[in-house]
Coordinates of C-alpha atoms in Angstrom, one line a residue:
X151 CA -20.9 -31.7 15.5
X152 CA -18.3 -33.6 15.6
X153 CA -15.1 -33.3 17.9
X154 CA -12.6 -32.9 15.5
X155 CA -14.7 -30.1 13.4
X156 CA -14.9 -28.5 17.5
X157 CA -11.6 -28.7 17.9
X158 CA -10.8 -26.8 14.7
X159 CA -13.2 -23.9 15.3
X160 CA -11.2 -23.9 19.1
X161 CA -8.1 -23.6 17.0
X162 CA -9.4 -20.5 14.7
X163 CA -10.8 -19.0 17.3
X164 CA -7.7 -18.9 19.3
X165 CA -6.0 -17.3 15.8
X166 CA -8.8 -14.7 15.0
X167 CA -9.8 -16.6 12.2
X168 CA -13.4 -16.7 11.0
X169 CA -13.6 -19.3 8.9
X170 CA -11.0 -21.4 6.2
X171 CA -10.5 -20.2 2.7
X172 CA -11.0 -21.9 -0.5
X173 CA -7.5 -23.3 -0.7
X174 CA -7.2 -23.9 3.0
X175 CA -10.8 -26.2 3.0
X176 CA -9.8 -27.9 -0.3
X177 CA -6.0 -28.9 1.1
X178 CA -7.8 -30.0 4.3
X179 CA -9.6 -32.6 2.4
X180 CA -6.5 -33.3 0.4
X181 CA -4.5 -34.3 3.1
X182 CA -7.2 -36.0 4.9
X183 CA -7.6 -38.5 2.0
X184 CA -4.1 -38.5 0.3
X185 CA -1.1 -39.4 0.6
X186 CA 0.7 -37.6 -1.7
X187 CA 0.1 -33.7 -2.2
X188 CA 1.4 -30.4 -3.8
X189 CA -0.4 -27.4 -2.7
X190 CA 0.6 -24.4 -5.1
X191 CA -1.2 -21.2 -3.8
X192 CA 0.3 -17.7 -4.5
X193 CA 2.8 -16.2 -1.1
X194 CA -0.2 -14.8 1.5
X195 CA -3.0 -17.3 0.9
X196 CA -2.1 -19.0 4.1
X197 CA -0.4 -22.5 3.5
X198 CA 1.1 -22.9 6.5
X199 CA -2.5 -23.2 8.0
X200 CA -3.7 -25.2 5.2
X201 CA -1.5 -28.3 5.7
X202 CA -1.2 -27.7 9.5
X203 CA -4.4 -28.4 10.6
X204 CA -5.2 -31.6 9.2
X205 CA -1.2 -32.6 10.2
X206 CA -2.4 -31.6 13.9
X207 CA -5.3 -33.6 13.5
X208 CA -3.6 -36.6 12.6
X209 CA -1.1 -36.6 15.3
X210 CA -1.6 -39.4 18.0
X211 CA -1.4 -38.3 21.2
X212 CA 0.0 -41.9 22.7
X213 CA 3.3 -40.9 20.6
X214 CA 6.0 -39.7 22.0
X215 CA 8.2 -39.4 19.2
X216 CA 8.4 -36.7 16.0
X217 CA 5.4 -37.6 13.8
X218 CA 5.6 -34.9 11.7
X219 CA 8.7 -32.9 9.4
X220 CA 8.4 -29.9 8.3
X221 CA 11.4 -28.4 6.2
X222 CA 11.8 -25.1 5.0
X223 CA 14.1 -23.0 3.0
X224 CA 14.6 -20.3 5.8
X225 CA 15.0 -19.5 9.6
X226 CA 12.6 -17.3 9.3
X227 CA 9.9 -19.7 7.8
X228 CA 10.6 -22.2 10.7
X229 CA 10.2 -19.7 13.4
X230 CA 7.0 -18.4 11.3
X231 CA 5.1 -21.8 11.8
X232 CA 6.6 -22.7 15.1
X233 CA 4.8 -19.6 15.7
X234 CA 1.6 -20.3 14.4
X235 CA 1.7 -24.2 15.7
X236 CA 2.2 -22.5 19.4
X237 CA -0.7 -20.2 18.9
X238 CA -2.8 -22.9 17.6
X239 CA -2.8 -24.0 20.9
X240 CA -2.9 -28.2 20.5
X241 CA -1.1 -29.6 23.3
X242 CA 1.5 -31.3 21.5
X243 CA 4.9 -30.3 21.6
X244 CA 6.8 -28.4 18.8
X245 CA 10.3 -27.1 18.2
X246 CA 12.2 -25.4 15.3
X247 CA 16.1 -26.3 14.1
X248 CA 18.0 -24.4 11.7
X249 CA 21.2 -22.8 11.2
X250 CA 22.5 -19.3 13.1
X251 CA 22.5 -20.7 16.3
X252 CA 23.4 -23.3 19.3
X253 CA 23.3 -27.1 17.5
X254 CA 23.7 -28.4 21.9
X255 CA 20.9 -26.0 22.2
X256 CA 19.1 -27.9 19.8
X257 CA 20.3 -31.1 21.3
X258 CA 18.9 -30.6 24.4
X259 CA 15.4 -29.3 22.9
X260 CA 15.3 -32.5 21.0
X261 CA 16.0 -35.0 24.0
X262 CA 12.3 -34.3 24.7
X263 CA 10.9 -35.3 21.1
X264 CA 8.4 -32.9 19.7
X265 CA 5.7 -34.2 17.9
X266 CA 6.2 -31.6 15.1
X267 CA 9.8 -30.8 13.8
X268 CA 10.3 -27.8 11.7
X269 CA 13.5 -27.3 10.7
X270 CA 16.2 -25.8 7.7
X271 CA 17.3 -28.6 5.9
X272 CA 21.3 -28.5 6.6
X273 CA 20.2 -28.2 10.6
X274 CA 17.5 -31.2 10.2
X275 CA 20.1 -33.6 8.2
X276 CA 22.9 -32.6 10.7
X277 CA 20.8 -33.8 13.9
X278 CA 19.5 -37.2 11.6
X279 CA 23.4 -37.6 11.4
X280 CA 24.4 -37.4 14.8
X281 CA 21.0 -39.3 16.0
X282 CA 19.3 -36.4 17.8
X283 CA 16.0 -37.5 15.9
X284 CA 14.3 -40.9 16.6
X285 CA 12.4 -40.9 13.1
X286 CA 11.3 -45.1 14.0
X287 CA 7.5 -42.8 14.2
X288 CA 7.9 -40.2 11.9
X289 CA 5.3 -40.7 8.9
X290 CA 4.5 -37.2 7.6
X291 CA 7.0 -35.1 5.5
X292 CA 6.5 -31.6 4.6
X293 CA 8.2 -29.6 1.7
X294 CA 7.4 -26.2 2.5
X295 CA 8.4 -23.5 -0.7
X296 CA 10.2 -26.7 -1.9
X297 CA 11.5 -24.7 -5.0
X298 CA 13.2 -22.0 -2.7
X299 CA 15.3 -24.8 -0.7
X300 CA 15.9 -26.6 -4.0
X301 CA 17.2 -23.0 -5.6
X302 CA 19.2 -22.1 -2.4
X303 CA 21.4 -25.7 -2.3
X304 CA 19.5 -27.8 -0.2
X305 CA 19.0 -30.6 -2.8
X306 CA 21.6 -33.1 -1.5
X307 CA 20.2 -32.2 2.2
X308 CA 16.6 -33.1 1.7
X309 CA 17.4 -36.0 -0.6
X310 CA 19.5 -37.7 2.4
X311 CA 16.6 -36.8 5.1
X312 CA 13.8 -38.0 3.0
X313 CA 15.8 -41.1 2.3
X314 CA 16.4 -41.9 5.8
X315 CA 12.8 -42.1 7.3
X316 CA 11.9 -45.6 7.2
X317 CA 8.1 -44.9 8.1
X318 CA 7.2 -42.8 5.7
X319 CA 3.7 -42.4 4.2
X320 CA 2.4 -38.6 3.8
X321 CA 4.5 -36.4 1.6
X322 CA 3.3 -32.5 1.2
X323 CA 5.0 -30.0 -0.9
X324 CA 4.2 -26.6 -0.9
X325 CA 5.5 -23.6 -3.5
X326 CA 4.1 -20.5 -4.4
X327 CA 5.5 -21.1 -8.2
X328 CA 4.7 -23.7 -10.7
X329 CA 8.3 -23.2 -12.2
X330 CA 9.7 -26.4 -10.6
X331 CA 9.2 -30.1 -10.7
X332 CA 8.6 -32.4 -8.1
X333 CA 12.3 -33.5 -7.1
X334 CA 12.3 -37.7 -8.0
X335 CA 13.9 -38.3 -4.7
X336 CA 10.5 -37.8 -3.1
X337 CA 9.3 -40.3 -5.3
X338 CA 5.5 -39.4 -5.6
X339 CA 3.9 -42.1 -7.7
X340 CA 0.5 -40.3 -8.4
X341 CA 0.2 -36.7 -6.2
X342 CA -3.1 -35.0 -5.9
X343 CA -2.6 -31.6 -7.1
X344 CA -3.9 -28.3 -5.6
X345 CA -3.4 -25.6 -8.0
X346 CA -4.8 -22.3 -7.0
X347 CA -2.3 -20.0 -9.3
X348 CA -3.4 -17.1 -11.6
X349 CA -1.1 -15.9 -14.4
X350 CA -3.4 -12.8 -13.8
X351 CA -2.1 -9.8 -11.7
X352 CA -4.7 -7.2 -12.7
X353 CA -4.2 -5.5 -9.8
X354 CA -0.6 -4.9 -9.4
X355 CA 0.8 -1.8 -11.4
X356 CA 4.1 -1.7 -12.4
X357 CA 5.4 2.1 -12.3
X358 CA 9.6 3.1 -13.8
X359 CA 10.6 6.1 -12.2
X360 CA 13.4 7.3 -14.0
X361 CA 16.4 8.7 -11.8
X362 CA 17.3 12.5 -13.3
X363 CA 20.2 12.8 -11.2
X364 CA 23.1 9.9 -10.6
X365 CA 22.6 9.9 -7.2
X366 CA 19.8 7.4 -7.3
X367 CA 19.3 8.1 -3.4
X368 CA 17.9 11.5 -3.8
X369 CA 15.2 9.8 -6.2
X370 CA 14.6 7.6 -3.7
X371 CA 14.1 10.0 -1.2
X372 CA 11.3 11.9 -3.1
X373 CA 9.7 8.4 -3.3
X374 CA 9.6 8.0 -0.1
X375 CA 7.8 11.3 1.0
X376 CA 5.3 10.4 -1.6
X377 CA 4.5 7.3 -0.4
X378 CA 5.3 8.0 3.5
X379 CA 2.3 7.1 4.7
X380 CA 1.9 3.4 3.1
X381 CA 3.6 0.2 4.6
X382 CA 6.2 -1.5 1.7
X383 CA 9.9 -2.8 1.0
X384 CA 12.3 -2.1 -0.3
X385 CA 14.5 -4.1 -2.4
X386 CA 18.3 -4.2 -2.9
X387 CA 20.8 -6.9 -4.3
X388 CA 23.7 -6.3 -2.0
X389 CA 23.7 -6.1 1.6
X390 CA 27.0 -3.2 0.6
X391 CA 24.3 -1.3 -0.7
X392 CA 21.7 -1.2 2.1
X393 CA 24.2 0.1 4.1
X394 CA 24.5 2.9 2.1
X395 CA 21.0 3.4 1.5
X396 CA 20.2 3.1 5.3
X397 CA 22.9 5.3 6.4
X398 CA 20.8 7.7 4.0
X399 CA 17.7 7.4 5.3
X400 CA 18.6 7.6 9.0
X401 CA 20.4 10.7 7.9
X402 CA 16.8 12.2 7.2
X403 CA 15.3 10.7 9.8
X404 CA 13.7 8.1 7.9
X405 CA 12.8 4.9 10.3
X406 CA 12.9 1.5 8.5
X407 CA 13.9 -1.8 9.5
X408 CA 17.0 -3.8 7.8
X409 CA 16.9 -7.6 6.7
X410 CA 19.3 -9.4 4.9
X411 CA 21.2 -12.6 5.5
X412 CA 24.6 -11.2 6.8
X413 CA 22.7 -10.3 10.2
X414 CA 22.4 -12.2 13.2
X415 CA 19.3 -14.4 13.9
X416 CA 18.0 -12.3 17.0
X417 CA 18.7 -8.6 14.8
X418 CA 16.4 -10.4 11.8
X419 CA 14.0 -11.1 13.9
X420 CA 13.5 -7.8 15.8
X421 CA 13.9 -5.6 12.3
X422 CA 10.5 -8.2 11.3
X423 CA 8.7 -7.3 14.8
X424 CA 8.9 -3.7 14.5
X425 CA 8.0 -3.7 10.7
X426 CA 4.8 -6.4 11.5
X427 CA 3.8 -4.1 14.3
X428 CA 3.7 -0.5 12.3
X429 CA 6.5 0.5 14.1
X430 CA 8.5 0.9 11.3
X431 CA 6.4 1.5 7.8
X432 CA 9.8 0.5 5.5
X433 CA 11.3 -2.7 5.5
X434 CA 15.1 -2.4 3.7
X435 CA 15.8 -5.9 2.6
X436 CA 17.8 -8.1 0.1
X437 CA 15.4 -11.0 -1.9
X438 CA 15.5 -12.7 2.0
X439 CA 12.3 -11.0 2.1
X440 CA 10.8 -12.0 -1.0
X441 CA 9.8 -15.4 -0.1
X442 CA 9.1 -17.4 3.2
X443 CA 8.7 -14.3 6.0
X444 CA 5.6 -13.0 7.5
X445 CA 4.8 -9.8 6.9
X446 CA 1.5 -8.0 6.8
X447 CA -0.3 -7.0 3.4
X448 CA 1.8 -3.9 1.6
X449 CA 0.8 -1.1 -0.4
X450 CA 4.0 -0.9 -2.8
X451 CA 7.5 -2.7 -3.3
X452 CA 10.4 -0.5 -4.3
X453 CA 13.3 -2.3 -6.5
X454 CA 16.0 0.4 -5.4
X455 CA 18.4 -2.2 -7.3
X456 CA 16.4 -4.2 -10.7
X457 CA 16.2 -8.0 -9.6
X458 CA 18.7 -10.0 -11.8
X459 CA 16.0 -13.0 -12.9
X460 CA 12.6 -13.1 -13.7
X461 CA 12.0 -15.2 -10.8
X462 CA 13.0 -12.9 -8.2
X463 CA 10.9 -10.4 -9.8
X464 CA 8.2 -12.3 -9.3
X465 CA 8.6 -13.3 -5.8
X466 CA 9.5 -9.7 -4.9
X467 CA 6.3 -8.1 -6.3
X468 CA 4.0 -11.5 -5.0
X469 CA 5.1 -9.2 -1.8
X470 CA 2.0 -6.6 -2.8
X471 CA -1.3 -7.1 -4.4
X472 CA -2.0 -9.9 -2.7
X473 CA -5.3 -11.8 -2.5
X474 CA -7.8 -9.5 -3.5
X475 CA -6.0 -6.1 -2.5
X476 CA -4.1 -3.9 -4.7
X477 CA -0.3 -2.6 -4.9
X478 CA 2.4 -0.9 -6.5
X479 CA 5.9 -2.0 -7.7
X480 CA 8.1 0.9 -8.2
X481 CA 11.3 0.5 -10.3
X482 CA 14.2 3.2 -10.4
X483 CA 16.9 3.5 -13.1
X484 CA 19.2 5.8 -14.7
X485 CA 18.3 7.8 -18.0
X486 CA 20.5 5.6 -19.9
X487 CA 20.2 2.5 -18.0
X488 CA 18.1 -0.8 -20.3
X489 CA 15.4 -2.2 -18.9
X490 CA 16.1 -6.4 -18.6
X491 CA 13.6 -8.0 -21.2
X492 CA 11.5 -9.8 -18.8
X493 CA 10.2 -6.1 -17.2
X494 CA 7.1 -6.2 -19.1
X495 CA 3.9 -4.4 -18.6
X496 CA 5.5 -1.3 -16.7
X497 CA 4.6 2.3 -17.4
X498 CA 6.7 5.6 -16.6
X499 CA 5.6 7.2 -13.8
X500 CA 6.5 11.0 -13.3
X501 CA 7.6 11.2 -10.1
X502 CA 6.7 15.0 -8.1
X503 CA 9.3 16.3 -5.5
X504 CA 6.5 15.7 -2.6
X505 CA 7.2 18.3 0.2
X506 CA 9.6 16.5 3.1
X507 CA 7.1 15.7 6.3
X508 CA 7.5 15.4 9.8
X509 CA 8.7 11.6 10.5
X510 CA 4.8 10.5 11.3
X511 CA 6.1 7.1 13.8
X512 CA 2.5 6.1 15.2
X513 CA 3.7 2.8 16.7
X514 CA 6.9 2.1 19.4
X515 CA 7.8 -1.0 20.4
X516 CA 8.5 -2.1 23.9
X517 CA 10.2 -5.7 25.2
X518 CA 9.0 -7.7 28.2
X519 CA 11.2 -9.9 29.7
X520 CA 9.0 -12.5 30.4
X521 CA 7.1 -15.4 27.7
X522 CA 5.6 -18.9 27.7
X523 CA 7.7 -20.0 29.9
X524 CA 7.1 -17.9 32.3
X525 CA 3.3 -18.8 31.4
X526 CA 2.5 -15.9 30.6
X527 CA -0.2 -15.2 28.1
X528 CA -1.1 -12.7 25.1
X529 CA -4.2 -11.8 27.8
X530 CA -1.9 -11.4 30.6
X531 CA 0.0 -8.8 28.7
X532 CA -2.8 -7.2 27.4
X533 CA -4.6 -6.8 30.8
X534 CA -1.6 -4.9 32.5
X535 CA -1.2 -2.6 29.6
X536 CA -5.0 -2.0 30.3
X537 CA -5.7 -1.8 33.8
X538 CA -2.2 -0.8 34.7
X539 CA -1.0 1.1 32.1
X540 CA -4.5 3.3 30.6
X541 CA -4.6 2.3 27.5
X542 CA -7.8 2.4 25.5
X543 CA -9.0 -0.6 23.3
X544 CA -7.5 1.2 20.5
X545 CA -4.4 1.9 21.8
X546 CA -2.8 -1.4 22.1
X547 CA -1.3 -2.6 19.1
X548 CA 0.6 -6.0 18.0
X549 CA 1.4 -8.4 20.7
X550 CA 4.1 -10.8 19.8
X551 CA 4.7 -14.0 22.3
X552 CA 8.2 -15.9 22.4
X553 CA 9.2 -18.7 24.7
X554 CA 11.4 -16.2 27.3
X555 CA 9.8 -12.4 26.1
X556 CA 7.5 -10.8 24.5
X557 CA 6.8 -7.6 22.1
X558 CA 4.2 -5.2 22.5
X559 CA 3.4 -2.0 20.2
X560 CA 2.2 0.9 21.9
X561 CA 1.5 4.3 21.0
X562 CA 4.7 6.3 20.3
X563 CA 3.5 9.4 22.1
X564 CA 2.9 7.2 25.5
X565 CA 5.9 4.7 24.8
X566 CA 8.3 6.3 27.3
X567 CA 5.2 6.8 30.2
X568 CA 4.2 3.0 30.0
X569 CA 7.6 1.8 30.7
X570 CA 8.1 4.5 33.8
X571 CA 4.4 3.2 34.8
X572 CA 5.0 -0.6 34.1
X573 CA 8.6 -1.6 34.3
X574 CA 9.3 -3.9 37.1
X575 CA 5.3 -4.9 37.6
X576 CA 4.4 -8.4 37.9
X577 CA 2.9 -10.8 35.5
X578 CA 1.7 -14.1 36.3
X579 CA 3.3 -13.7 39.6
X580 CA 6.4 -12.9 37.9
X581 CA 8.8 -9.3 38.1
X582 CA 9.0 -8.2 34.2
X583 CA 11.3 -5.8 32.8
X584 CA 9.9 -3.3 30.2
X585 CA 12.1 -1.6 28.1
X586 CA 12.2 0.1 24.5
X587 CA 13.6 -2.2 21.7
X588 CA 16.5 -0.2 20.3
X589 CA 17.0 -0.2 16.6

C-alpha cells in the first residue's frame, strides 16, 4: 500500500467518508496527470473534495509559501472549504480572505503564508495589490463555480490575479453548469474535461400551487404545515420581502433561519449552523443560497417569489433531488399571475388547509467559547457532553468546530439542563462558556 493511498484513507476517515465517488476518483486522476482541468458535476456531488485531495497531495512540505489558490464566488464557499481542508487534517496551514470583514486581520493571517489560500476574488486581488501574497511559489489555481464569480462581476478581478502569478502551471475550474465558457484569460490550451451532468431530473417534481387569496402569506402558511416535518428553503428575490415573510412566520411561531446578502458575516453564518444542524427545518433565503453554501440534502424548495432567469431556477431547485434522492419544488402564484416560459414540466398541485401543529423543534443549539485554538477537538466536545452532561449516543447531534468556538446541537428538551450542568467546565484544560445561540 502505498503512503500516499494511506494517507488518503487517514484523510476520509477523519471526514466519515467511506470511500470516493465516481467523479471524485476520476478528478483525482485528472489532476494527478493534467495540467489543465474543468470538473462539471451537478451542486452536492462533492467537488471541493475532488480537487482537494490531489491539491493536498501535491503540496511540498519544504514550502513555506502559498502553493495553492483557490477562488470562489462567495464567503460562504471559502469558509465552506477552509472548513473541510481543517478537517482533513494535513498539517499544512490554510486560511480564507474575502470581503465582510477586517483586511489588517487578513494581513496579519497572511504574514505567516498558508500553503492553501482560499479567497473571494475582490479580497484575493486586493492583498496581490498591496503585496500581502508572495505568489514567487504559487503554481496551482483553482476556479471554483467559475460561472457564479464570472455572473456576479468578478471578471476583471480574476483576470488581474491569474495574470500576475508568474509560476503558474495547474489551472482547475469547477461549475455546476455547462452554460459558460472557459474565460480566455485562463488561457487553457487543451483542458481535460470531466463532465458528469445529466439534462435528466426524473426525480425532481415540480408542483404550482395557486394562491386563492392575495395575501400570498396565508398560502404559504398552509404550505408549511403540510410540509412541517421536511427540511427545505425557501426562496425570495428581495431581502424587503423576507422581512415580511419572516415577521410572518415568527408571528406563528414558525422557526427558520434568514440568509441573504444584506446581513453580517457572523449572522450568515449562525442562520447556516442552526439550519445544517436540524435546529431550524426552514432556511428563508434570497438566490445567496442557491449556489456555493453547504447545506444538507432537502426534501422541497419553495419559490415564495418565481426566480427571474432560467438559470436561477436551475440553481435553486439543484438545491433538492440531489444525487440519487428525491425532491419537490413548490411554486406559488396568483390566479391571474403568467407563468415565465422557461417553467416547464410543472403540474398544479391542490393544496389542503393541513391542520396548524405544535412547533415540533427537535434540535437546540448551544455555543462554546472555546475552538482550535484553544486545541480543543470535535472528541473533546463530545466526551463532556457524554460523560459530563448524560447524553446518550443518540442524543448528540451536529458538532461544528471554528478557530475560537464551537457549535453543538442538543436535544431541545435538555438544551437549558446542559448548559446549567456544563457552563463554566473545563475543556482541554481550558474554562468554556456554554450558552444558547440566540436567533
Amino acid at each position: 500500500m502505498s503512503e500516499s493511498f494511506k494517507n488518503q484513507q487517514q484523510i476520509l476517515e477523519k471526514l466519515g467518508i467511506d470511500q470516493l465517488n465516481e467523479m471524485q476518483l476520476a478528478a483525482q486522476e485528472a489532476i494527478g496527470n493534467n495540467d489543465e482541468i474543468v470538473l462539471l458535476s451537478p451542486t452536492g456531488t462533492g467537488k471541493t473534495l475532488a480537487f482537494l485531495l490531489p491539491i493536498v497531495e501535491q503540496l511540498n512540505v519544504d514550502i513555506d509559501k502559498v502553493q495553492a489558490l483557490i477562488l470562489v464566488p462567495s464567503r460562504e464557499l471559502a469558509i465552506q472549504i477552509e472548513q473541510v481542508l481543517r478537517e482533513m487534517g494535513s498539517g499544512y496551514k490554510v486560511n480564507a480572505v474575502y470581503g465582510g470583514r477586517s483586511g489588517s486581520g487578513d494581513k496579519i493571517l497572511l504574514s505567516t503564508p498558508p500553503a492553501i489560500l482560499i479567497g473571494t476574488p475582490g479580497r484575493v486581488a486586493d492583498h496581490l495589490r498591496r503585496g500581502h501574497i508572495d505568489v514567487s511559489e504559487l503554481n496551482t489555481l483553482v476556479l471554483d463555480e467559475f460561472d457564479k464569480s464570472l455572473e456576479t462581476g468578478f471578471e476583471n478581478e480574476m483576470r488581474e490575479i491569474a495574470q500576475s502569478l508568474p509560476q503558474l502551471k495547474k489551472k482547475i475550474l469547477t461549475s455546476a453548469t455547462q452554460k459558460v465558457g472557459i474565460p480566455p484569460f485562463m488561457k487553457m490550451s487543451n483542458p481535460k474535461r470531466l463532465i458528469f451532468l445529466s439534462d435528466e431530473e426524473p426525480k425532481l417534481q415540480l408542483k404550482i400551487i395557486v394562491s386563492t387569496t392575495d395575501n400570498r402569506l396565508v398560502t404559504l402558511n398552509h404550505l408549511i404545515n403540510h410540509l412541517r416535518s421536511k427540511r427545505g428553503i425557501i426562496f425570495c428575490n428581495l431581502k424587503d420581502t423576507i422581512a415580511d415573510v419572516s415577521d410572518y412566520l415568527w408571528e406563528r411561531e414558525i422557526q427558520h433561519s434568514v440568509f441573504y446578502g444584506g446581513l453580517e458575516q457572523l449572522d450568515r453564518e449562525r442562520a447556516l449552523i442552526k439550519f445544517r444542524n436540524g435546529t431550524h427545518k426552514i432556511l428563508l433565503a434570497t438566490d445567496l443560497a442557491a449556489r456555493g453554501i453547504d447545506v444538507p440534502e432537502l426534501d422541497y424548495i419553495i419559490h415564495y417569489q418565481l426566480p427571474y432567469k432560467r438559470e436561477e431556477l436551475i440553481h435553486r431547485n439543484g438545491r433538492t433531488a440531489r444525487m440519487h434522492a428525491s425532491g419537490t419544488a413548490y411554486m406559488i402564484k396568483h390566479q391571474q399571475q403568467e407563468l415565465p416560459d422557461f417553467i416547464e414540466d410543472a403540474t398544479v398541485f391542490e393544496l389542503t388547509e393541513a391542520k396548524k401543529q405544535k412547533p415540533d423543534q427537535e434540535w437546540e443549539t448551544l455555543y462554546i467559547s472555546g475552538g482550535r485554538k484553544d486545541k480543543i477537538s470535535k472528541g473533546d466536545i463530545a466526551g463532556l457532553f457524554f460523560k459530563q452532561g448524560n447524553l446518550e449516543k443518540n442524543e448528540l447531534g451536529v458538532i461544528e468546530l471554528k478557530q475560537d468556538c464551537a457549535f453543538v446541537a442538543v436535544p431541545y428538551e435538555k438544551a437549558f439542563e446542559l448548559i446549567n450542568t456544563l457552563n463554566n467546565s473545563k475543556i482541554k484544560k481550558r474554562k468554556v462558556r456554554i450558552s444558547l445561540l440566540e436567533d
